[in-house]
Structures are given as C-alpha cells and as structure tokens.
PDB file of C-alpha atoms in Angstrom:
ATOM      1  CA  UNK A  20      31.898  71.179  42.334  1.00 39.00           C
ATOM      2  CA  UNK A  21      30.525  68.099  44.090  1.00 39.00           C
ATOM      3  CA  UNK A  22      32.165  64.791  43.411  1.00 41.00           C
ATOM      4  CA  UNK A  23      30.110  61.608  43.568  1.00 46.00           C
ATOM      5  CA  UNK A  24      31.334  58.986  45.998  1.00 45.00           C
ATOM      6  CA  UNK A  25      32.643  55.914  44.209  1.00 56.00           C
ATOM      7  CA  UNK A  26      30.840  52.876  45.572  1.00 55.00           C
ATOM      8  CA  UNK A  27      33.027  50.146  44.062  1.00 64.00           C
ATOM      9  CA  UNK A  28      36.701  50.110  44.846  1.00 77.00           C
ATOM     10  CA  UNK A  29      39.371  47.477  44.457  1.00 81.00           C
ATOM     11  CA  UNK A  30      40.879  46.025  47.586  1.00 83.00           C
ATOM     12  CA  UNK A  31      44.574  46.280  46.774  1.00 83.00           C
ATOM     13  CA  UNK A  32      46.761  46.903  49.789  1.00 84.00           C
ATOM     14  CA  UNK A  33      48.532  43.941  51.345  1.00 88.00           C
ATOM     15  CA  UNK A  34      47.657  45.136  54.866  1.00 89.00           C
ATOM     16  CA  UNK A  35      43.976  45.518  53.953  1.00 87.00           C
ATOM     17  CA  UNK A  36      43.790  42.050  52.413  1.00 88.00           C
ATOM     18  CA  UNK A  37      45.588  40.523  55.385  1.00 91.00           C
ATOM     19  CA  UNK A  38      43.126  42.201  57.777  1.00 89.00           C
ATOM     20  CA  UNK A  39      40.164  40.715  55.892  1.00 90.00           C
ATOM     21  CA  UNK A  40      41.667  37.213  55.979  1.00 91.00           C
ATOM     22  CA  UNK A  41      42.549  37.545  59.667  1.00 94.00           C
ATOM     23  CA  UNK A  42      39.355  39.147  61.033  1.00 92.00           C
ATOM     24  CA  UNK A  43      36.743  38.444  58.360  1.00 90.00           C
ATOM     25  CA  UNK A  44      33.813  36.043  58.312  1.00 92.00           C
ATOM     26  CA  UNK A  45      33.302  33.413  55.608  1.00 94.00           C
ATOM     27  CA  UNK A  46      30.148  33.079  53.517  1.00 94.00           C
ATOM     28  CA  UNK A  47      29.658  30.206  51.060  1.00 94.00           C
ATOM     29  CA  UNK A  48      27.124  30.357  48.228  1.00 93.00           C
ATOM     30  CA  UNK A  49      24.252  27.861  48.175  1.00 94.00           C
ATOM     31  CA  UNK A  50      25.592  26.103  45.088  1.00 92.00           C
ATOM     32  CA  UNK A  51      28.993  25.946  46.815  1.00 93.00           C
ATOM     33  CA  UNK A  52      30.802  27.411  43.816  1.00 92.00           C
ATOM     34  CA  UNK A  53      32.138  30.534  45.515  1.00 94.00           C
ATOM     35  CA  UNK A  54      33.108  31.682  48.954  1.00 95.00           C
ATOM     36  CA  UNK A  55      33.576  35.190  50.234  1.00 94.00           C
ATOM     37  CA  UNK A  56      35.416  36.519  53.233  1.00 92.00           C
ATOM     38  CA  UNK A  57      34.000  39.846  54.382  1.00 90.00           C
ATOM     39  CA  UNK A  58      34.918  42.471  56.917  1.00 88.00           C
ATOM     40  CA  UNK A  59      32.864  45.504  57.790  1.00 82.00           C
ATOM     41  CA  UNK A  60      34.419  48.533  59.433  1.00 77.00           C
ATOM     42  CA  UNK A  61      33.032  51.900  60.432  1.00 74.00           C
ATOM     43  CA  UNK A  62      33.995  54.678  58.092  1.00 67.00           C
ATOM     44  CA  UNK A  63      32.824  58.110  57.018  1.00 63.00           C
ATOM     45  CA  UNK A  64      32.854  56.973  53.416  1.00 68.00           C
ATOM     46  CA  UNK A  65      30.263  54.640  51.971  1.00 71.00           C
ATOM     47  CA  UNK A  66      32.143  52.199  49.830  1.00 75.00           C
ATOM     48  CA  UNK A  67      32.424  48.584  48.904  1.00 80.00           C
ATOM     49  CA  UNK A  68      35.899  47.226  48.347  1.00 85.00           C
ATOM     50  CA  UNK A  69      36.446  43.843  46.788  1.00 88.00           C
ATOM     51  CA  UNK A  70      39.143  41.537  45.501  1.00 92.00           C
ATOM     52  CA  UNK A  71      39.042  38.268  43.607  1.00 92.00           C
ATOM     53  CA  UNK A  72      41.641  35.601  44.327  1.00 93.00           C
ATOM     54  CA  UNK A  73      42.093  32.286  42.575  1.00 93.00           C
ATOM     55  CA  UNK A  74      44.734  29.747  43.530  1.00 92.00           C
ATOM     56  CA  UNK A  75      47.021  28.457  40.811  1.00 93.00           C
ATOM     57  CA  UNK A  76      45.855  24.950  41.754  1.00 94.00           C
ATOM     58  CA  UNK A  77      42.373  25.794  40.428  1.00 92.00           C
ATOM     59  CA  UNK A  78      43.419  25.853  36.788  1.00 91.00           C
ATOM     60  CA  UNK A  79      45.679  27.373  34.206  1.00 93.00           C
ATOM     61  CA  UNK A  80      46.135  31.132  33.911  1.00 94.00           C
ATOM     62  CA  UNK A  81      43.581  31.538  31.114  1.00 94.00           C
ATOM     63  CA  UNK A  82      40.882  29.811  33.193  1.00 94.00           C
ATOM     64  CA  UNK A  83      41.773  31.723  36.383  1.00 94.00           C
ATOM     65  CA  UNK A  84      41.719  35.109  34.650  1.00 94.00           C
ATOM     66  CA  UNK A  85      38.410  34.331  32.958  1.00 94.00           C
ATOM     67  CA  UNK A  86      36.910  33.408  36.340  1.00 94.00           C
ATOM     68  CA  UNK A  87      38.118  36.699  37.812  1.00 93.00           C
ATOM     69  CA  UNK A  88      36.642  38.697  34.918  1.00 93.00           C
ATOM     70  CA  UNK A  89      33.308  36.888  35.224  1.00 94.00           C
ATOM     71  CA  UNK A  90      33.094  37.508  38.988  1.00 93.00           C
ATOM     72  CA  UNK A  91      33.886  41.212  38.471  1.00 91.00           C
ATOM     73  CA  UNK A  92      31.201  41.466  35.786  1.00 91.00           C
ATOM     74  CA  UNK A  93      28.640  39.771  38.045  1.00 92.00           C
ATOM     75  CA  UNK A  94      29.516  42.274  40.787  1.00 88.00           C
ATOM     76  CA  UNK A  95      29.126  45.167  38.365  1.00 86.00           C
ATOM     77  CA  UNK A  96      25.678  43.888  37.363  1.00 87.00           C
ATOM     78  CA  UNK A  97      24.642  43.485  41.010  1.00 83.00           C
ATOM     79  CA  UNK A  98      25.622  47.039  41.883  1.00 75.00           C
ATOM     80  CA  UNK A  99      22.113  47.894  43.131  1.00 71.00           C
ATOM     81  CA  UNK A 100      22.203  45.209  45.856  1.00 66.00           C
ATOM     82  CA  UNK A 101      25.628  46.346  46.945  1.00 67.00           C
ATOM     83  CA  UNK A 102      24.735  50.038  47.011  1.00 67.00           C
ATOM     84  CA  UNK A 103      21.703  49.304  49.178  1.00 65.00           C
ATOM     85  CA  UNK A 104      23.816  47.529  51.777  1.00 62.00           C
ATOM     86  CA  UNK A 105      26.621  50.082  51.863  1.00 62.00           C
ATOM     87  CA  UNK A 106      24.406  53.175  51.915  1.00 63.00           C
ATOM     88  CA  UNK A 107      22.259  51.851  54.791  1.00 64.00           C
ATOM     89  CA  UNK A 108      25.159  52.086  57.192  1.00 63.00           C
ATOM     90  CA  UNK A 109      28.144  54.330  57.550  1.00 65.00           C
ATOM     91  CA  UNK A 110      30.526  51.523  56.921  1.00 71.00           C
ATOM     92  CA  UNK A 111      33.127  50.249  54.576  1.00 78.00           C
ATOM     93  CA  UNK A 112      32.665  46.673  53.434  1.00 81.00           C
ATOM     94  CA  UNK A 113      35.655  44.673  52.207  1.00 86.00           C
ATOM     95  CA  UNK A 114      35.018  41.366  50.434  1.00 90.00           C
ATOM     96  CA  UNK A 115      37.401  38.801  48.971  1.00 93.00           C
ATOM     97  CA  UNK A 116      35.813  36.344  46.526  1.00 94.00           C
ATOM     98  CA  UNK A 117      37.422  33.007  45.690  1.00 93.00           C
ATOM     99  CA  UNK A 118      36.277  29.688  44.211  1.00 93.00           C
ATOM    100  CA  UNK A 119      35.137  27.084  46.708  1.00 92.00           C
ATOM    101  CA  UNK A 120      34.253  23.885  44.889  1.00 91.00           C
ATOM    102  CA  UNK A 121      35.020  24.766  41.282  1.00 92.00           C
ATOM    103  CA  UNK A 122      38.182  24.314  39.325  1.00 91.00           C
ATOM    104  CA  UNK A 123      39.178  23.745  35.738  1.00 92.00           C
ATOM    105  CA  UNK A 124      38.636  19.984  36.009  1.00 93.00           C
ATOM    106  CA  UNK A 125      35.050  20.324  37.337  1.00 89.00           C
ATOM    107  CA  UNK A 126      34.013  23.248  35.160  1.00 88.00           C
ATOM    108  CA  UNK A 127      36.074  23.542  31.999  1.00 91.00           C
ATOM    109  CA  UNK A 128      34.033  26.302  30.363  1.00 92.00           C
ATOM    110  CA  UNK A 129      33.028  29.309  32.426  1.00 90.00           C
ATOM    111  CA  UNK A 130      30.055  31.513  31.663  1.00 93.00           C
ATOM    112  CA  UNK A 131      28.456  34.419  33.491  1.00 93.00           C
ATOM    113  CA  UNK A 132      25.197  32.461  33.873  1.00 93.00           C
ATOM    114  CA  UNK A 133      27.095  29.835  35.910  1.00 92.00           C
ATOM    115  CA  UNK A 134      28.788  32.255  38.320  1.00 93.00           C
ATOM    116  CA  UNK A 135      26.296  35.131  38.690  1.00 93.00           C
ATOM    117  CA  UNK A 136      23.801  33.222  40.918  1.00 94.00           C
ATOM    118  CA  UNK A 137      26.595  32.451  43.390  1.00 93.00           C
ATOM    119  CA  UNK A 138      27.658  36.118  43.539  1.00 92.00           C
ATOM    120  CA  UNK A 139      24.031  37.240  43.967  1.00 91.00           C
ATOM    121  CA  UNK A 140      23.506  34.686  46.741  1.00 93.00           C
ATOM    122  CA  UNK A 141      26.577  35.886  48.631  1.00 91.00           C
ATOM    123  CA  UNK A 142      25.511  39.541  48.351  1.00 88.00           C
ATOM    124  CA  UNK A 143      21.988  38.648  49.552  1.00 88.00           C
ATOM    125  CA  UNK A 144      23.436  36.806  52.551  1.00 89.00           C
ATOM    126  CA  UNK A 145      25.576  39.844  53.356  1.00 84.00           C
ATOM    127  CA  UNK A 146      22.534  42.129  53.294  1.00 77.00           C
ATOM    128  CA  UNK A 147      20.535  39.752  55.517  1.00 78.00           C
ATOM    129  CA  UNK A 148      23.362  39.403  58.019  1.00 74.00           C
ATOM    130  CA  UNK A 149      23.655  43.173  58.406  1.00 62.00           C
ATOM    131  CA  UNK A 150      19.896  43.577  58.871  1.00 56.00           C
ATOM    132  CA  UNK A 151      19.981  41.062  61.759  1.00 57.00           C
ATOM    133  CA  UNK A 152      22.841  42.908  63.446  1.00 56.00           C
TER     134      UNK A 152
END
C-alpha cells in the first residue's frame, strides 16, 4: 500500500522554530500586513512546514486566534502554489508567518479577503526567489 506524502505539516518543535528564526530569511508582503521567515533545507521528503505566531501585544486572545485561523485558511487555499514550489526541489521549506504592521487597533475586524492577498504575495515571492537560485 502506497501512502501519499503529506505536503502541509505544522512546524512544532522548539529546535526547528529556533533554527528558522536564527538562520531564516525575512519576506514582507507588499501591503506590509504580514511577514514570513523562511528556511529551506535539503531533504528526501517534499514537504512544507509552517507556523503562525502572533505577539500578545498585537491584540486580545480572540483577535490573535482569529488571525491565526485566517492565515491557516489562506495557506490551505493556496496549496497549489505551495505544492509547485516544494515539488520542484528535493527540499523541506519551513515558514513562520507573523503580523508585520497590523494589530487590533489598526484592523479591528479580520476577514479572509484582507489577509489572503498578503499570504499569496509571500508565497509568490518564495517561488520567485527559488527560481533565481
């Protein structure tokens, strides 16, 4: 029985997250709402690992959790872009998303239509940067 490789994975381990923060490169979306720190490493498995972090200074817990859910949903909807990038190379891509210029004061109500363009822009920049290298 053949098992399909899972493309999306959560970046959970403290050591893995620390490695991304220490060695990763920063990408900021054009609308400056989100930033992403990414690290690519060679691996036999094709997978994309991601985490979403939001500082407690950004807003209350309801707002922060809603932002995390919206970013995860935008990533799920952009799965095709991500698969293309990961399957082109034998690499494992780890990304940590976090807000850059948004917080509860600036953007009280969050909607997918507000956040999805920023996620798409970051994924497009990642694909372009890997094509150049």
